[in-house]
Coordinates of C-alpha atoms and ligand atoms in Angstrom, one line a residue:
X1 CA 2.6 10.6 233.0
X2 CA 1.4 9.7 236.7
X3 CA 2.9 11.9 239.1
X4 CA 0.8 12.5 242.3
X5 CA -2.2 10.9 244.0
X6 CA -4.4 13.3 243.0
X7 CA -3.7 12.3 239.2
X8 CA -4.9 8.8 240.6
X9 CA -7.8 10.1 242.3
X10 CA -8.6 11.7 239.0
X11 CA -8.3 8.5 236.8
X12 CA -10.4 6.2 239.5
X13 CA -13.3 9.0 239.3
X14 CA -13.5 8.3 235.8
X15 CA -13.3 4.6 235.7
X16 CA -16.4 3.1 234.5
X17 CA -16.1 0.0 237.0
X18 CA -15.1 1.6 239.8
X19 CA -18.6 0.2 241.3
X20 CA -17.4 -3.3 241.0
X21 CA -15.1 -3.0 243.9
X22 CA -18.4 -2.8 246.3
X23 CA -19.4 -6.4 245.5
X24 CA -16.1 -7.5 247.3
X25 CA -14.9 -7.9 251.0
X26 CA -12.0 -5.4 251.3
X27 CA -10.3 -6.3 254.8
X28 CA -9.3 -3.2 256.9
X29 CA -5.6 -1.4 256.8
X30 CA -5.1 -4.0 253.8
X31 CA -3.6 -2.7 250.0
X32 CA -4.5 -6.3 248.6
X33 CA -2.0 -6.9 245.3
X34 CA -2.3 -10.3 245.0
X35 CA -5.2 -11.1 243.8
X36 CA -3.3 -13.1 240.8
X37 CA -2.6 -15.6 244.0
X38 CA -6.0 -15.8 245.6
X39 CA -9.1 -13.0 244.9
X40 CA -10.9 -11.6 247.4
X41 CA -14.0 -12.8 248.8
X42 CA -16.8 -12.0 246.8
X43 CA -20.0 -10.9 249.1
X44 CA -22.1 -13.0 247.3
X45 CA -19.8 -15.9 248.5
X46 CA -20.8 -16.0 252.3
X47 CA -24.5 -15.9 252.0
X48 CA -24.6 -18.7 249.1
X49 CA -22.1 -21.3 251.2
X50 CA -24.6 -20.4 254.3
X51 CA -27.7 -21.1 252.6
X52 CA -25.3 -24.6 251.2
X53 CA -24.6 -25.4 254.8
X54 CA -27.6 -24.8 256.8
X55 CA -29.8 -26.0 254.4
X56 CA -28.6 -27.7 251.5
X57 CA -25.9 -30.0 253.5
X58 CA -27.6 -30.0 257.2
X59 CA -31.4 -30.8 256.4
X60 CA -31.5 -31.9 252.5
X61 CA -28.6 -34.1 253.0
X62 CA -28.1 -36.3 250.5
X63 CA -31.4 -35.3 248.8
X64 CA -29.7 -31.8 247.9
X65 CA -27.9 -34.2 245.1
X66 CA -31.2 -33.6 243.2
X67 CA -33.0 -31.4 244.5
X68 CA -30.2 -28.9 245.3
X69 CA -28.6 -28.6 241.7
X70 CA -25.7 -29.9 243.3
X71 CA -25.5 -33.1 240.5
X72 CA -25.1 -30.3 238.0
X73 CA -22.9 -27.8 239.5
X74 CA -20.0 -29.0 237.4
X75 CA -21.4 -27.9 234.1
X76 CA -23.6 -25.3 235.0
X77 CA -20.4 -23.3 236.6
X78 CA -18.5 -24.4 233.8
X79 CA -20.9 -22.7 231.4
X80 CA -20.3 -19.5 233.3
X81 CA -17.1 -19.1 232.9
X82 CA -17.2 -20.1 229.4
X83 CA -18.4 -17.1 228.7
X84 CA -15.4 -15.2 230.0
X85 CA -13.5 -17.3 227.9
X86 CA -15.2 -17.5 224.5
X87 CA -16.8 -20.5 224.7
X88 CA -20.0 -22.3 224.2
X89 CA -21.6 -23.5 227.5
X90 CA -21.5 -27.0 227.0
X91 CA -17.6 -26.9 225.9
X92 CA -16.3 -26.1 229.6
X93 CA -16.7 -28.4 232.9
X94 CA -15.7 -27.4 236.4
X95 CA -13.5 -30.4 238.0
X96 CA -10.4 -31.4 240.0
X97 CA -7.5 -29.1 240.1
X98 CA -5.6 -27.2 236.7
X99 CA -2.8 -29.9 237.2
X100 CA -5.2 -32.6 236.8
X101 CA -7.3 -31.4 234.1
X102 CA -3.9 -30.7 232.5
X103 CA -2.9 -34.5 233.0
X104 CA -6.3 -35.6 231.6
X105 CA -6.3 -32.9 228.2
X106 CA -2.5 -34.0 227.4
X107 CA -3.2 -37.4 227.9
X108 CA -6.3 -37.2 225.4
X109 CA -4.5 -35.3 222.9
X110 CA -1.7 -37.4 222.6
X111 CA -3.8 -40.4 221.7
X112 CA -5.9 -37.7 219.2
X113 CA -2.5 -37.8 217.7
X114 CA -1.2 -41.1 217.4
X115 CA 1.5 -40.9 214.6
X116 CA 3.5 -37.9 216.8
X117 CA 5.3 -38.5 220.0
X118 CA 6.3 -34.6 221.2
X119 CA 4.7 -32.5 224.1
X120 CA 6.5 -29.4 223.1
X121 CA 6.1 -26.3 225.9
X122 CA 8.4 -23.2 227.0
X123 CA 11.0 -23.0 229.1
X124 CA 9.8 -20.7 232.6
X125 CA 6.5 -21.6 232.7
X126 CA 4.5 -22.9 235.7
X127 CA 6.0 -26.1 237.1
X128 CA 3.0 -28.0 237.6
X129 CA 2.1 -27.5 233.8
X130 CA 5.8 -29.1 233.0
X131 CA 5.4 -31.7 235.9
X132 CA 2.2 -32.8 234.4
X133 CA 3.3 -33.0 230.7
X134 CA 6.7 -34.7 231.9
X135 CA 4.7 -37.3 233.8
X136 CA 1.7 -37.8 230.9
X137 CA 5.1 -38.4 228.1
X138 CA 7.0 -41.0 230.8
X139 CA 3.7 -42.8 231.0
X140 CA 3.0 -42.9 227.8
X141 CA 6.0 -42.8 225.8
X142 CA 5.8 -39.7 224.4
X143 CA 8.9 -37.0 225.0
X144 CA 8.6 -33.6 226.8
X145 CA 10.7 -31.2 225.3
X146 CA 11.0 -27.2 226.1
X147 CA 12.4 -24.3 224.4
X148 CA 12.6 -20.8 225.0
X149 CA 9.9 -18.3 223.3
X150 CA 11.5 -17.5 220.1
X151 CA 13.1 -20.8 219.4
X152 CA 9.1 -21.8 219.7
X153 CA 8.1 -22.1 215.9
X154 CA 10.6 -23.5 214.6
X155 CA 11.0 -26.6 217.5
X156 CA 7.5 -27.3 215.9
X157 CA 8.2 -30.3 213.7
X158 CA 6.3 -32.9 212.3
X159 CA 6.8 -35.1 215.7
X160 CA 4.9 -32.7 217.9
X161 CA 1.8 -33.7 219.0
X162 CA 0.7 -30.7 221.7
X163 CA 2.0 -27.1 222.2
X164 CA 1.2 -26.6 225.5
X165 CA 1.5 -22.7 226.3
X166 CA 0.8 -20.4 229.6
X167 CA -1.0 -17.7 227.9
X168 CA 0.3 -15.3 230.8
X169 CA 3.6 -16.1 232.6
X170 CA 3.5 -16.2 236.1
X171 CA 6.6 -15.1 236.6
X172 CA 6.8 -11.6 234.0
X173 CA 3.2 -11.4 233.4
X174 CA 3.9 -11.5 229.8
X175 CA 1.0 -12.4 227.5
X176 CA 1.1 -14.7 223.8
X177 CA -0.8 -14.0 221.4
X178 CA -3.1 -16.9 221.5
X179 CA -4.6 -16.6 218.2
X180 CA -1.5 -16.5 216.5
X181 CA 0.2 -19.0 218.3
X182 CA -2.9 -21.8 217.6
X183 CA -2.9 -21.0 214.1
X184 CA 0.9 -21.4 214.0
X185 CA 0.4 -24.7 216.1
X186 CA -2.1 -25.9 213.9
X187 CA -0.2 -25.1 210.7
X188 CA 2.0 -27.8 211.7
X189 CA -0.2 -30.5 212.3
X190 CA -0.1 -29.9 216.4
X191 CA -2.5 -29.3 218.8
X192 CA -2.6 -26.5 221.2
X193 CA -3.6 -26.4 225.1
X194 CA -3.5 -23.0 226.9
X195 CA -3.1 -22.5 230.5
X196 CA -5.2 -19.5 231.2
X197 CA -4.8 -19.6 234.9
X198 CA -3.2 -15.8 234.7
X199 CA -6.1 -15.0 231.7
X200 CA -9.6 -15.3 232.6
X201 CA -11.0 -12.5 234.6
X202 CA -8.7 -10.2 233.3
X203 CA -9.4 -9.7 229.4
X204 CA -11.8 -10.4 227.1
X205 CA -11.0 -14.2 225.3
X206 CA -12.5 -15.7 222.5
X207 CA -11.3 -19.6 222.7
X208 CA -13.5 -20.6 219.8
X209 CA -13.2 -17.3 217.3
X210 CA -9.6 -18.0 217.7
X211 CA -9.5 -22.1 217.0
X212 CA -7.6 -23.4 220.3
X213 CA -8.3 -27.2 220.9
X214 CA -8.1 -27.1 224.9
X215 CA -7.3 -25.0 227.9
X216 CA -7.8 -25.1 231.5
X217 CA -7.6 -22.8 234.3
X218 CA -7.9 -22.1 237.6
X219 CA -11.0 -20.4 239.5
X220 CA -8.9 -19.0 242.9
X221 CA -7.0 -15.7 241.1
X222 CA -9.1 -13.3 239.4
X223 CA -12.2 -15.4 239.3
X224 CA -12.4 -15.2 243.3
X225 CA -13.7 -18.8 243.4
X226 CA -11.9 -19.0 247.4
X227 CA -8.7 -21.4 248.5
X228 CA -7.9 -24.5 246.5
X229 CA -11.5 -23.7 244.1
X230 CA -12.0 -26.2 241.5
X231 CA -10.6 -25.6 238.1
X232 CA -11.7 -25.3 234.5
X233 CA -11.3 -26.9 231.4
X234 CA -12.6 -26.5 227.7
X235 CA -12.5 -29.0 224.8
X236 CA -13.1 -27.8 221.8
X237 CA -16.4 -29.5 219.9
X238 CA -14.3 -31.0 217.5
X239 CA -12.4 -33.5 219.8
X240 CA -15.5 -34.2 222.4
X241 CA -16.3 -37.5 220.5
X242 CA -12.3 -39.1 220.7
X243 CA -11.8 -37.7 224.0
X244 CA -10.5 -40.5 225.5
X245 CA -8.4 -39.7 229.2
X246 CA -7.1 -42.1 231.7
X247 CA -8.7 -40.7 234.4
X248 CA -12.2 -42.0 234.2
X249 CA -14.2 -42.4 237.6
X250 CA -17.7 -43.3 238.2
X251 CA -19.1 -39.4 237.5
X252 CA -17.7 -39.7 233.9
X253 CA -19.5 -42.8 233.1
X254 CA -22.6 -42.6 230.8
X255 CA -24.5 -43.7 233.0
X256 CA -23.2 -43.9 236.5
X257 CA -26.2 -44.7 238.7
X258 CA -26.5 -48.0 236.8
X259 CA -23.3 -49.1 238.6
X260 CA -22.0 -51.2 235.3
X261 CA -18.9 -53.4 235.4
X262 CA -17.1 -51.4 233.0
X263 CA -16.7 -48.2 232.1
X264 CA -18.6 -46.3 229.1
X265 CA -17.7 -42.3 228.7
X266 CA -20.6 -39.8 229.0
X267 CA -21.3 -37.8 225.9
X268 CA -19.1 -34.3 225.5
X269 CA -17.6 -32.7 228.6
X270 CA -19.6 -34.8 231.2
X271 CA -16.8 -37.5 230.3
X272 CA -14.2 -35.3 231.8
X273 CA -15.4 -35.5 235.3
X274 CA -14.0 -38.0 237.3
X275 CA -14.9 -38.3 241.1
X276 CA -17.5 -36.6 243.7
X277 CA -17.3 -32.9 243.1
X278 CA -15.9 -31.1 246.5
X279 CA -19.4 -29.5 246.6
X280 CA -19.0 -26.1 249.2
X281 CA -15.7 -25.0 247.2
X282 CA -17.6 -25.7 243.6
X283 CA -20.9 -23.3 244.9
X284 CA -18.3 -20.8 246.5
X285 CA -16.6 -20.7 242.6
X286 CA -20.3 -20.3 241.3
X287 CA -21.2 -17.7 243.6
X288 CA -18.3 -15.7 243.4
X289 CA -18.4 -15.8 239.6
X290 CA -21.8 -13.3 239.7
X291 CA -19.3 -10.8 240.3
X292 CA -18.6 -10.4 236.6
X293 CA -22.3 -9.7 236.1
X294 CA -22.9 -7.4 233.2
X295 CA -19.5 -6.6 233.1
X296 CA -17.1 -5.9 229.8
X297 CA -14.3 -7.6 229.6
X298 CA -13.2 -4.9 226.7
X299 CA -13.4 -2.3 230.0
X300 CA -11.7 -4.4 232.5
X301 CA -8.5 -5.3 230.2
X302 CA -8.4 -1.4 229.4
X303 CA -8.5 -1.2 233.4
X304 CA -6.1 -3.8 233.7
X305 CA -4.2 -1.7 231.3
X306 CA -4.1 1.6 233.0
X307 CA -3.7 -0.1 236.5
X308 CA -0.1 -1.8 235.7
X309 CA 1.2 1.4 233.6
X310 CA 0.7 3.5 236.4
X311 CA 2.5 0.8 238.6
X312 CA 5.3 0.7 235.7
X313 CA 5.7 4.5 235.7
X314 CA 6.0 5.4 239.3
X315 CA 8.1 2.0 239.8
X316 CA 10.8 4.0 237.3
X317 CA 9.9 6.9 239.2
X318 CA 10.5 6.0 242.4
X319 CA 11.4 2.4 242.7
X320 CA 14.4 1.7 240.5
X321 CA 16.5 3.4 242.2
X322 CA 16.3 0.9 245.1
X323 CA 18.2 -1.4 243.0
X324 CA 15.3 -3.2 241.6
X325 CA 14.9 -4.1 237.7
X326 CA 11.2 -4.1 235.9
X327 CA 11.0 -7.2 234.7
X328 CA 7.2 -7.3 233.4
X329 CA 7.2 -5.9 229.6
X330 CA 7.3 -1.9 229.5
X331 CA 4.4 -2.1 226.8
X332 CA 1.2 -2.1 228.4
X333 CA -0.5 -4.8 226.1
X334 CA 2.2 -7.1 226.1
X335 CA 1.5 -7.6 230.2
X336 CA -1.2 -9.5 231.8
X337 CA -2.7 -8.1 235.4
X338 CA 0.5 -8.1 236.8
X339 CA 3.9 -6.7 237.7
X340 CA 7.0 -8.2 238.9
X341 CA 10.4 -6.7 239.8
X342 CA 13.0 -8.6 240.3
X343 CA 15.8 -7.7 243.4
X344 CA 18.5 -10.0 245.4
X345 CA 16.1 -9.1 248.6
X346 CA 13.0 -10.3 247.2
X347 CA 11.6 -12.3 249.5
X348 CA 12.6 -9.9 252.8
X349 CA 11.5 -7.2 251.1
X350 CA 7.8 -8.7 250.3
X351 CA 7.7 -9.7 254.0
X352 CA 8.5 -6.0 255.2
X353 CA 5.6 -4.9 252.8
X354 CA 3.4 -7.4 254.1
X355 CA 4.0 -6.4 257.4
X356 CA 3.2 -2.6 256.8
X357 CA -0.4 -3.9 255.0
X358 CA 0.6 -4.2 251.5
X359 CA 0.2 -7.6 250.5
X360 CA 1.9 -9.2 247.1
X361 CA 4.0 -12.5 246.6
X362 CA 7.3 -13.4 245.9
X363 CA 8.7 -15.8 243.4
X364 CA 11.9 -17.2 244.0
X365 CA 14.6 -16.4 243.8
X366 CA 14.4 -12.5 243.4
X367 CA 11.0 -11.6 242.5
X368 CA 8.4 -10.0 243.9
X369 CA 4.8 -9.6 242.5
X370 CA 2.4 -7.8 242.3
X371 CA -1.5 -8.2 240.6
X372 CA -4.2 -6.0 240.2
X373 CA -7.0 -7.3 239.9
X374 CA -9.1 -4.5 238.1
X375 CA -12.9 -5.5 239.8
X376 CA -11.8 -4.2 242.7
X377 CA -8.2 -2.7 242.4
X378 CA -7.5 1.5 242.3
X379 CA -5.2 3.6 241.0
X380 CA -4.5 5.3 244.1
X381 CA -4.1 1.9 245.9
X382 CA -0.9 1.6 242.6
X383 CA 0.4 4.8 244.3
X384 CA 0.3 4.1 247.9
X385 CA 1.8 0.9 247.4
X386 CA 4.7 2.6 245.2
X387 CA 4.8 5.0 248.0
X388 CA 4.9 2.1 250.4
X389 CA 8.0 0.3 248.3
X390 CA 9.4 3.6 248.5
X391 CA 9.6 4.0 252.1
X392 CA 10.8 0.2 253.2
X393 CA 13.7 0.1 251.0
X394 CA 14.7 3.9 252.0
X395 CA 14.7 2.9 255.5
X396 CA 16.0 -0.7 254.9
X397 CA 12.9 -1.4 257.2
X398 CA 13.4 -5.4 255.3
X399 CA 16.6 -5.8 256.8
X400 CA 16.0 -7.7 260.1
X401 CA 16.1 -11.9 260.3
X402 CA 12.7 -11.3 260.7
X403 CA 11.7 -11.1 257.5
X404 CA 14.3 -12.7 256.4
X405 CA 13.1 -15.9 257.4
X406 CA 11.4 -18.5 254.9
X407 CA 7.6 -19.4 255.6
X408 CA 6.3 -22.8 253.8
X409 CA 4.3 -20.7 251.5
X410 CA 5.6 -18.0 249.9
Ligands
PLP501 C1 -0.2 -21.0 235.2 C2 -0.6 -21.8 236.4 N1 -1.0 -23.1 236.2 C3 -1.4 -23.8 237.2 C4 -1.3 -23.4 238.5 C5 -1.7 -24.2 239.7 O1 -2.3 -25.3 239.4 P1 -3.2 -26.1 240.6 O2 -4.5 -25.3 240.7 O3 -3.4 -27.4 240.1 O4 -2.5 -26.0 241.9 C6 -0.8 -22.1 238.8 C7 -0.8 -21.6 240.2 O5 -0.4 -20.5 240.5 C8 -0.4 -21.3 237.7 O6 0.0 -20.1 237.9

């Protein structure tokens, strides 16, 4: 049991990682819980996107194509974060946004599957992931259909093509079982894509050990890649060769500097790229990922771990009184990096926090969020926000139009 901020002190002294935090910007006055939204800047960030600009981009120009690395920067960041997710190198390519790689792995698998006509996923996932699948199945045909978690297995019939899964929710934080899930997928003929957008930086993965055919992700939330960073997607081996997608630009071509007429796919991943690369946010991604040098992802999830039960047990403490209800899973492994509590003043109350430095999100209609990312996230900053919570809602300090007035982005 957590009960004052010297048991917190205690537990950072001992964390093993505690150093990590150093290789990030931390911006003054700022308790940063949101890094499930957008990381922080990595350090190693600013000097790589100077060297990009003053060098690479204002004298090489268009020679830093070649001579730059920049031609490859797709798969060579791509094979870095395949090893946060349990991949082989050449089975994951940076590209577009996870929408879009989303649009391009559903519309591949369905035509891997021709004889099935389902894209089966869960109600309360991400929009964009059932936006995608409901636009790939109008296109194409197919049906979209969504069910809540435990009716899951059993909507899998012999018409489903694709279980498409968030392995994290956005919304509760709470974590599948991947493994199991794929296998059970599998058993009935369908194949599986994972949205790991709320995964990968946060606990160890093993995509391959544990058979999933595709996933994609983004690289702006625990993998620090910066504002709108490209995403990432994995194919398993197995389907490289009859990956066939609809989105097929010049830079997926075979050979695209031969300018053909028609279009001929590139070997494995390489087929999965479409257009020109947006160069500066795909080095920024590839800078920022050195800050998972050397580390164990076996540590950070048993970081991850600690961090969000000490949020959960001073949040019955002290916060649940306010009127708010926990509505992340009480059992430590069941959650991913964050914790969301649900109240009917959400979105004032995240707004009053914000305003006295401690920065989460809220999802509507009544939730409000909060992530700790464990590379740079302490237990004592888990108890000064709890103390922070504490103190708005005591002195209603949300409760002026203020805060109670809706920004674009929330
Ligand atoms: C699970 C999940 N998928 C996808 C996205 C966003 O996709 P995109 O990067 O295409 O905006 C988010 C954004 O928060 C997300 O939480």
């Amino acid at each position: 049991m957590i009960a004052t901020r010297d048991d917190c002190l205690a537990l950072d002294t001992r964390d093993s990682i505690a150093h990590l935090r150093d290789r990030f910007v931390l911006p003054a006055g700022i308790n940063y819980l949101d890094g499930n939204s957008l990381g922080l800047l990595p350090k190693s960030v600013a000097p790589r996107l100077k060297q990009a600009i003053e060098h690479e981009w204002a004298q090489g120009l268009i020679r830093s194509w070649n001579d730059a690395g920049w031609y490859r920067a797709p798969q060579r960041v791509g094979a870095k974060i395949a090893k946060l997710i349990g991949a082989g190198a050449a089975n994951v390519i940076v590209t577009d946004s996870t929408s879009v790689d989303l649009f391009k792995v559903l519309a591949a698998a369905l035509r891997l599957h021709p004889g099935r006509s389902k894209i089966l996923a869960l109600n309360g996932d991400f929009p964009t992931d059932a936006y995608i699948a409901g636009g790939v199945a109008r296109f194409s045909g197919a049906r979209f259909v969504r069910v809540d978690a435990n009716d899951l297995i059993a909507a899998i019939d012999d018409d489903v093509a694709i279980v498409s899964l968030t392995h994290v929710n956005y919304k509760s934080g709470l974590v599948h079982d991947l493994r199991a899930l794929t296998q059970a997928a599998q058993a009935k003929g369908a194949l599986i894509v994972w949205d790991l957008s709320h995964s990968t930086g946060i606990m160890p993965l093993s995509l391959e050990a544990d058979g999933a055919d595709f996933a994609v992700g983004c690289g702006y939330k625990y993998l620090n890649g910066g504002p709108g960073a490209p995403a990432y997607v994995f194919v398993a081996e197995r389907h490289q060769e009859k990956f066939d997608h609809p989105l097929n630009g010049w830079l997926g071509h075979a050979d695209p500097f031969a300018f053909a007429g028609d279009f001929a796919p590139a070997q494995g991943m390489d087929k999965l790229l479409t257009g020109t690369p947006p160069i500066l946010s795909l080095l920024a991604l590839d800078a920022a990922l050195d800050a998972f040098d050397g580390v164990d992802m076996h540590t950070v999830r048993a970081k991850v771990e600690s961090l969000t039960q000490t949020f959960v047990e001073l949040a019955e403490e002290r916060l649940l009184r306010h009127g708010f209800d926990l509505i992340s899973p009480r059992a430590a492994k069941m959650r991913g990096g964050q914790v969301s509590l649900a109240h009917p003043e959400g979105y004032a109350i995240m707004q009053a926090l914000i305003a006295r430095g401690l920065i989460g999100d809220y999802r509507a209609p009544d939730i409000v969020r909060f992530g700790f990312a464990p590379l740079y996230t302490r237990h004592i900053d888990v108890f000064d926000a709890v103390a922070v919570i504490d103190d708005v809602m005591t002195a209603r300090a949300w409760d002026t139009p203020q805060f109670k007035a809706r920004k674009a982005v929330t």
